[in-house]
Amino acid sequence: MDAFDTASIHAFLDDDNRAAFASIEVVDAIDSTNSELLRRRTPETGVVALFADTQLGGRGRLGRAWASPPGANLYVSLARCFPGDLARLGGLSLVVGVAAAEAMRALGASGVSVKWPNDLVVDDDGLRKLGGVLIEGGVQDGVPRAVIGIGLNVCMPADAATAIDQPWIDLRELLGGDAPSRASVAASLLASLADALARFDADGLAPFLSRFEALDALRGAQIDAVVSGHAASGTAMGLAPDGALLLRTDTGVQALHAGEVSVRRRAGSQPRASQA
Ligand code: BTN
């Protein structure tokens, strides 16, 4: 098993990136890193990062479980305050997806893209999921704070994979058979996220729209969406300025907002040419 602790992650970070974090902690086992950071107070400045070697109750979006076997993958949550209006956190999930995908590409996983709103996927005759993002939070002492959970498949053991009910991929396969060390992947992810969160805090979603477009796994694809229990089908047209997914349907263009939709690409439809 690879060395995976605070010191080994620090070794891959430069001073500026280290300084962005109030703390970087690695625990052996926990129910869920998101749940733990929601239980804790978030400092007013800096980012807190909590990794777990394994999660005993890892949580995904829409109430799903997140397979979290030990010694295998990355399970991390970041907590950060964002002074101002809570509504401005609306675009955060896209920002996190973009920053995480860019970090994976920088590691050599050039085929990684983002399936709106924030799944990390690889198009391999259908989308296979590399990672997912679960953002929670609310207001702490009048200040909005976000807890950003990221699960990333690095080297998924075969026995744990049987519990996964959708096509998946891990970095080991993507990088040609050799799994990178979790500490190096963790540091790339942290560095990219620290920069992105600071930029989002200062400038909002606007700087990330073109970055998302370069990584958009759905643009041009025929998709089925479920919006508040109603089905809608059409062509994914990219993002509105507020981060909504634009869907061209028979009756016009609809803007789909995060939290209201689940999106599945229809079998046989093709996304835009690969962005590798
Ligand atoms: C998804 O459903 O795609 C989101 C998965 C998010 C999983 C991560 S692992 C670290 C953090 N802790 C959790 O319990 N969930 C998130």
Coordinates of C-alpha atoms and ligand atoms in Angstrom, one line a residue:
M1 CA 0.0 0.0 0.0
D2 CA 1.3 3.5 -0.8
A3 CA 2.3 6.0 2.0
F4 CA -0.7 8.2 2.5
D5 CA -0.4 10.8 5.3
T6 CA -0.2 14.5 5.8
A7 CA 3.6 14.5 5.3
S8 CA 3.5 12.6 2.0
I9 CA 0.9 15.0 0.6
H10 CA 2.9 18.1 1.8
A11 CA 5.9 16.7 0.0
F12 CA 4.1 17.2 -3.3
L13 CA 2.9 20.8 -2.6
D14 CA 4.7 24.0 -3.0
D15 CA 4.8 26.7 -0.3
D16 CA 2.0 28.8 -1.8
N17 CA -0.4 25.8 -2.0
R18 CA 0.5 24.7 1.5
A19 CA -0.2 28.2 2.8
A20 CA -3.7 28.1 1.3
F21 CA -4.7 25.4 3.7
A22 CA -5.5 25.9 7.4
S23 CA -5.0 22.1 7.8
I24 CA -4.5 19.0 5.7
E25 CA -5.4 15.9 7.7
V26 CA -5.5 12.2 6.9
V27 CA -7.5 9.7 9.1
D28 CA -7.6 6.0 8.8
A29 CA -11.4 5.5 8.9
I30 CA -14.4 7.7 9.4
D31 CA -18.1 7.5 8.6
S32 CA -17.9 10.2 5.9
T33 CA -15.4 13.1 5.5
N34 CA -18.3 15.4 4.5
S35 CA -20.2 14.4 7.6
E36 CA -17.1 15.0 9.8
L37 CA -16.4 18.5 8.4
L38 CA -20.1 19.4 8.7
R39 CA -19.8 18.5 12.4
R40 CA -16.7 20.7 12.8
R41 CA -16.4 24.4 12.9
T42 CA -14.9 25.8 9.7
P43 CA -12.2 28.5 10.2
E44 CA -13.0 32.0 8.8
T45 CA -10.0 31.9 6.5
G46 CA -8.1 29.2 4.7
V47 CA -9.3 25.8 3.5
V48 CA -9.6 22.7 5.7
A49 CA -8.9 19.4 3.9
L50 CA -9.8 16.0 5.5
F51 CA -8.9 12.8 3.7
A52 CA -9.8 9.3 4.9
D53 CA -8.2 6.0 3.9
T54 CA -11.6 4.5 4.1
Q55 CA -15.2 5.7 4.7
L56 CA -17.6 3.5 6.6
G57 CA -20.6 5.4 5.3
G58 CA -19.4 7.3 2.2
R59 CA -22.2 9.3 0.7
G60 CA -22.9 10.2 -2.9
R61 CA -25.4 12.6 -4.5
L62 CA -29.1 11.8 -4.4
G63 CA -28.8 9.7 -1.2
R64 CA -26.6 7.1 -2.9
A65 CA -23.7 5.3 -1.1
W66 CA -20.2 5.9 -2.3
A67 CA -17.9 2.8 -2.3
S68 CA -14.9 3.7 -0.1
P69 CA -12.6 0.7 0.2
P70 CA -9.4 1.2 2.2
G71 CA -6.0 1.7 0.6
A72 CA -7.4 2.3 -2.8
N73 CA -8.9 5.6 -3.8
L74 CA -9.2 9.3 -2.6
Y75 CA -12.0 10.4 -0.3
V76 CA -11.6 14.0 0.6
S77 CA -13.6 16.9 1.9
L78 CA -12.7 20.6 1.9
A79 CA -14.4 23.2 4.0
R80 CA -14.2 26.9 3.3
C81 CA -16.1 30.0 4.2
F82 CA -17.3 32.3 1.4
P83 CA -18.4 35.6 3.0
G84 CA -21.3 37.3 1.2
D85 CA -24.6 36.1 -0.1
L86 CA -25.3 32.4 0.1
A87 CA -26.8 32.4 -3.4
R88 CA -23.4 33.0 -4.9
L89 CA -22.4 29.5 -4.0
G90 CA -24.8 28.2 -6.7
G91 CA -22.0 27.8 -9.3
L92 CA -19.5 26.2 -6.9
S93 CA -20.2 22.6 -8.0
L94 CA -19.2 23.4 -11.6
V95 CA -16.0 25.1 -10.3
V96 CA -15.0 22.1 -8.3
G97 CA -15.7 19.7 -11.3
V98 CA -13.6 21.9 -13.6
A99 CA -10.7 22.2 -11.1
A100 CA -10.7 18.4 -10.4
A101 CA -10.8 17.5 -14.1
E102 CA -8.0 20.0 -14.9
A103 CA -5.9 18.4 -12.1
M104 CA -6.4 14.9 -13.5
R105 CA -5.5 16.1 -17.0
A106 CA -2.3 17.7 -15.6
L107 CA -1.4 14.2 -14.2
G108 CA -1.6 12.8 -17.7
A109 CA -5.3 11.5 -17.6
S110 CA -6.0 13.6 -20.7
G111 CA -9.4 12.0 -21.5
V112 CA -11.1 13.2 -18.3
S113 CA -14.1 15.5 -18.8
V114 CA -17.0 16.8 -16.7
K115 CA -20.5 15.6 -17.0
W116 CA -22.8 18.4 -15.8
P117 CA -22.9 19.3 -13.1
N118 CA -19.7 17.8 -11.7
D119 CA -19.1 14.1 -12.4
L120 CA -15.6 13.3 -13.6
V121 CA -16.0 11.0 -16.6
V122 CA -14.1 9.4 -19.4
D123 CA -15.9 8.8 -22.7
D124 CA -15.0 5.2 -23.6
D125 CA -17.9 4.1 -25.8
G126 CA -20.2 5.5 -23.1
L127 CA -19.4 7.6 -20.1
R128 CA -17.4 5.9 -17.3
K129 CA -17.2 7.6 -14.0
L130 CA -13.8 8.5 -12.5
G131 CA -15.0 10.6 -9.6
G132 CA -17.9 12.5 -8.1
V133 CA -18.5 15.7 -6.1
L134 CA -21.0 16.2 -3.2
I135 CA -21.3 19.8 -2.0
E136 CA -23.1 20.5 1.3
G137 CA -22.9 23.3 3.8
G138 CA -25.0 26.3 4.7
V139 CA -24.4 29.2 7.0
Q140 CA -22.0 29.4 10.0
D141 CA -22.3 32.4 12.2
G142 CA -24.0 34.3 9.4
V143 CA -21.3 33.4 6.9
P144 CA -21.9 30.9 4.0
R145 CA -19.6 27.9 4.2
A146 CA -19.3 25.0 1.9
V147 CA -18.2 21.4 2.5
I148 CA -17.0 20.0 -0.7
G149 CA -16.6 16.2 -0.9
I150 CA -14.7 14.5 -3.7
G151 CA -14.4 10.8 -4.4
L152 CA -11.8 9.8 -6.9
N153 CA -11.1 6.3 -8.2
V154 CA -7.4 5.7 -8.1
C155 CA -7.0 1.9 -7.9
M156 CA -10.3 0.3 -7.3
P157 CA -10.1 -3.3 -5.9
A158 CA -12.2 -5.8 -7.9
D159 CA -14.2 -6.9 -4.9
A160 CA -15.3 -3.3 -4.0
A161 CA -16.2 -2.7 -7.7
T162 CA -19.0 -5.2 -7.5
A163 CA -21.0 -2.7 -5.4
I164 CA -20.8 0.0 -8.0
D165 CA -24.0 0.2 -10.2
Q166 CA -22.7 2.3 -13.1
P167 CA -19.8 2.2 -15.5
W168 CA -16.6 3.3 -13.8
I169 CA -12.9 3.8 -14.4
D170 CA -9.9 4.4 -12.2
L171 CA -6.6 6.3 -12.7
R172 CA -4.7 3.1 -12.8
E173 CA -6.5 2.0 -16.0
L174 CA -6.5 5.6 -17.4
L175 CA -2.7 5.9 -17.0
G176 CA -2.0 2.6 -18.6
G177 CA -1.8 0.2 -15.7
D178 CA 0.3 1.9 -13.1
A179 CA -1.6 3.5 -10.3
P180 CA -0.1 6.9 -9.3
S181 CA 0.5 7.4 -5.5
R182 CA -2.5 8.7 -3.7
A183 CA -0.4 11.4 -2.1
S184 CA 0.7 12.8 -5.5
V185 CA -2.9 12.8 -6.8
A186 CA -4.2 14.4 -3.6
A187 CA -1.6 17.2 -3.9
S188 CA -2.6 17.9 -7.5
L189 CA -6.2 18.0 -6.6
L190 CA -5.6 20.3 -3.6
A191 CA -3.4 22.7 -5.6
S192 CA -6.0 23.0 -8.3
L193 CA -8.9 23.4 -5.9
A194 CA -7.1 26.0 -3.7
D195 CA -6.5 28.2 -6.8
A196 CA -10.1 27.6 -8.1
L197 CA -11.8 28.3 -4.8
A198 CA -9.9 31.6 -4.4
R199 CA -10.7 32.6 -7.9
F200 CA -14.3 31.8 -7.5
D201 CA -14.5 33.7 -4.2
A202 CA -13.0 36.8 -5.9
D203 CA -14.6 36.6 -9.4
G204 CA -17.5 34.2 -9.3
L205 CA -18.4 31.7 -11.9
A206 CA -17.7 33.8 -15.0
P207 CA -14.0 32.8 -15.4
F208 CA -14.9 29.1 -15.3
L209 CA -17.5 29.1 -18.0
S210 CA -15.0 28.7 -20.9
R211 CA -13.0 26.2 -18.8
F212 CA -16.1 24.1 -18.4
E213 CA -16.8 24.3 -22.1
A214 CA -13.4 22.8 -22.9
L215 CA -14.3 19.9 -20.6
D216 CA -18.0 19.5 -21.2
A217 CA -18.8 15.8 -21.7
L218 CA -22.4 16.4 -22.8
R219 CA -22.3 19.3 -25.2
G220 CA -23.9 18.3 -28.5
A221 CA -25.2 15.0 -27.1
Q222 CA -28.8 13.9 -27.0
I223 CA -29.8 13.6 -23.3
D224 CA -32.7 12.7 -21.2
A225 CA -33.2 14.7 -18.1
V226 CA -35.5 14.5 -15.2
V227 CA -36.6 17.9 -13.8
S228 CA -38.6 17.9 -10.6
G229 CA -40.1 14.5 -11.6
H230 CA -40.8 15.5 -15.2
A231 CA -38.8 14.0 -18.1
A232 CA -37.3 16.3 -20.7
S233 CA -35.2 15.2 -23.7
G234 CA -33.1 17.2 -26.1
T235 CA -29.6 18.3 -27.1
A236 CA -27.2 19.6 -24.5
M237 CA -26.1 23.1 -25.5
G238 CA -23.6 24.0 -22.8
L239 CA -24.0 26.4 -19.9
A240 CA -26.1 29.5 -19.2
P241 CA -24.1 32.3 -17.4
D242 CA -25.5 31.1 -14.1
G243 CA -24.2 27.5 -14.7
A244 CA -27.6 26.0 -15.7
L245 CA -27.4 23.3 -18.4
L246 CA -29.1 24.5 -21.6
L247 CA -31.2 21.8 -23.3
R248 CA -32.6 22.3 -26.8
T249 CA -36.0 20.5 -26.9
D250 CA -38.8 20.3 -29.5
T251 CA -40.5 23.2 -27.7
G252 CA -37.5 25.5 -27.2
V253 CA -34.4 25.9 -25.0
Q254 CA -34.8 25.0 -21.3
A255 CA -32.3 25.9 -18.6
L256 CA -31.9 23.0 -16.1
H257 CA -30.6 23.9 -12.6
A258 CA -28.4 21.7 -10.4
G259 CA -30.2 19.9 -7.8
E260 CA -33.3 19.4 -9.9
V261 CA -32.1 17.1 -12.6
S262 CA -30.5 13.8 -13.3
V263 CA -29.0 13.4 -16.8
R264 CA -28.3 10.3 -18.7
R265 CA -26.8 10.2 -22.2
R266 CA -29.0 8.2 -24.5
A267 CA -27.3 5.0 -25.9
G268 CA -25.9 5.7 -29.3
S269 CA -25.8 9.5 -29.2
Q270 CA -22.4 11.1 -29.6
P271 CA -21.0 14.0 -27.7
R272 CA -19.0 16.7 -29.4
A273 CA -15.6 15.5 -30.6
S274 CA -13.2 14.4 -27.8
Q275 CA -11.5 17.3 -26.0
A276 CA -8.3 15.3 -25.3
Ligands
BTN1 C1 -21.4 11.5 -6.4 O1 -22.5 10.9 -6.1 O2 -21.0 11.5 -7.5 C2 -20.7 12.2 -5.3 C3 -19.7 11.4 -4.6 C4 -19.0 12.1 -3.5 C5 -18.1 11.2 -2.6 C6 -17.2 11.9 -1.7 S1 -16.0 10.9 -1.0 C7 -15.6 12.1 0.1 C8 -16.8 12.8 0.6 N1 -17.4 12.1 1.7 C9 -18.6 11.5 1.4 O3 -19.3 10.8 2.1 N2 -18.9 11.8 0.1 C10 -17.9 12.6 -0.5

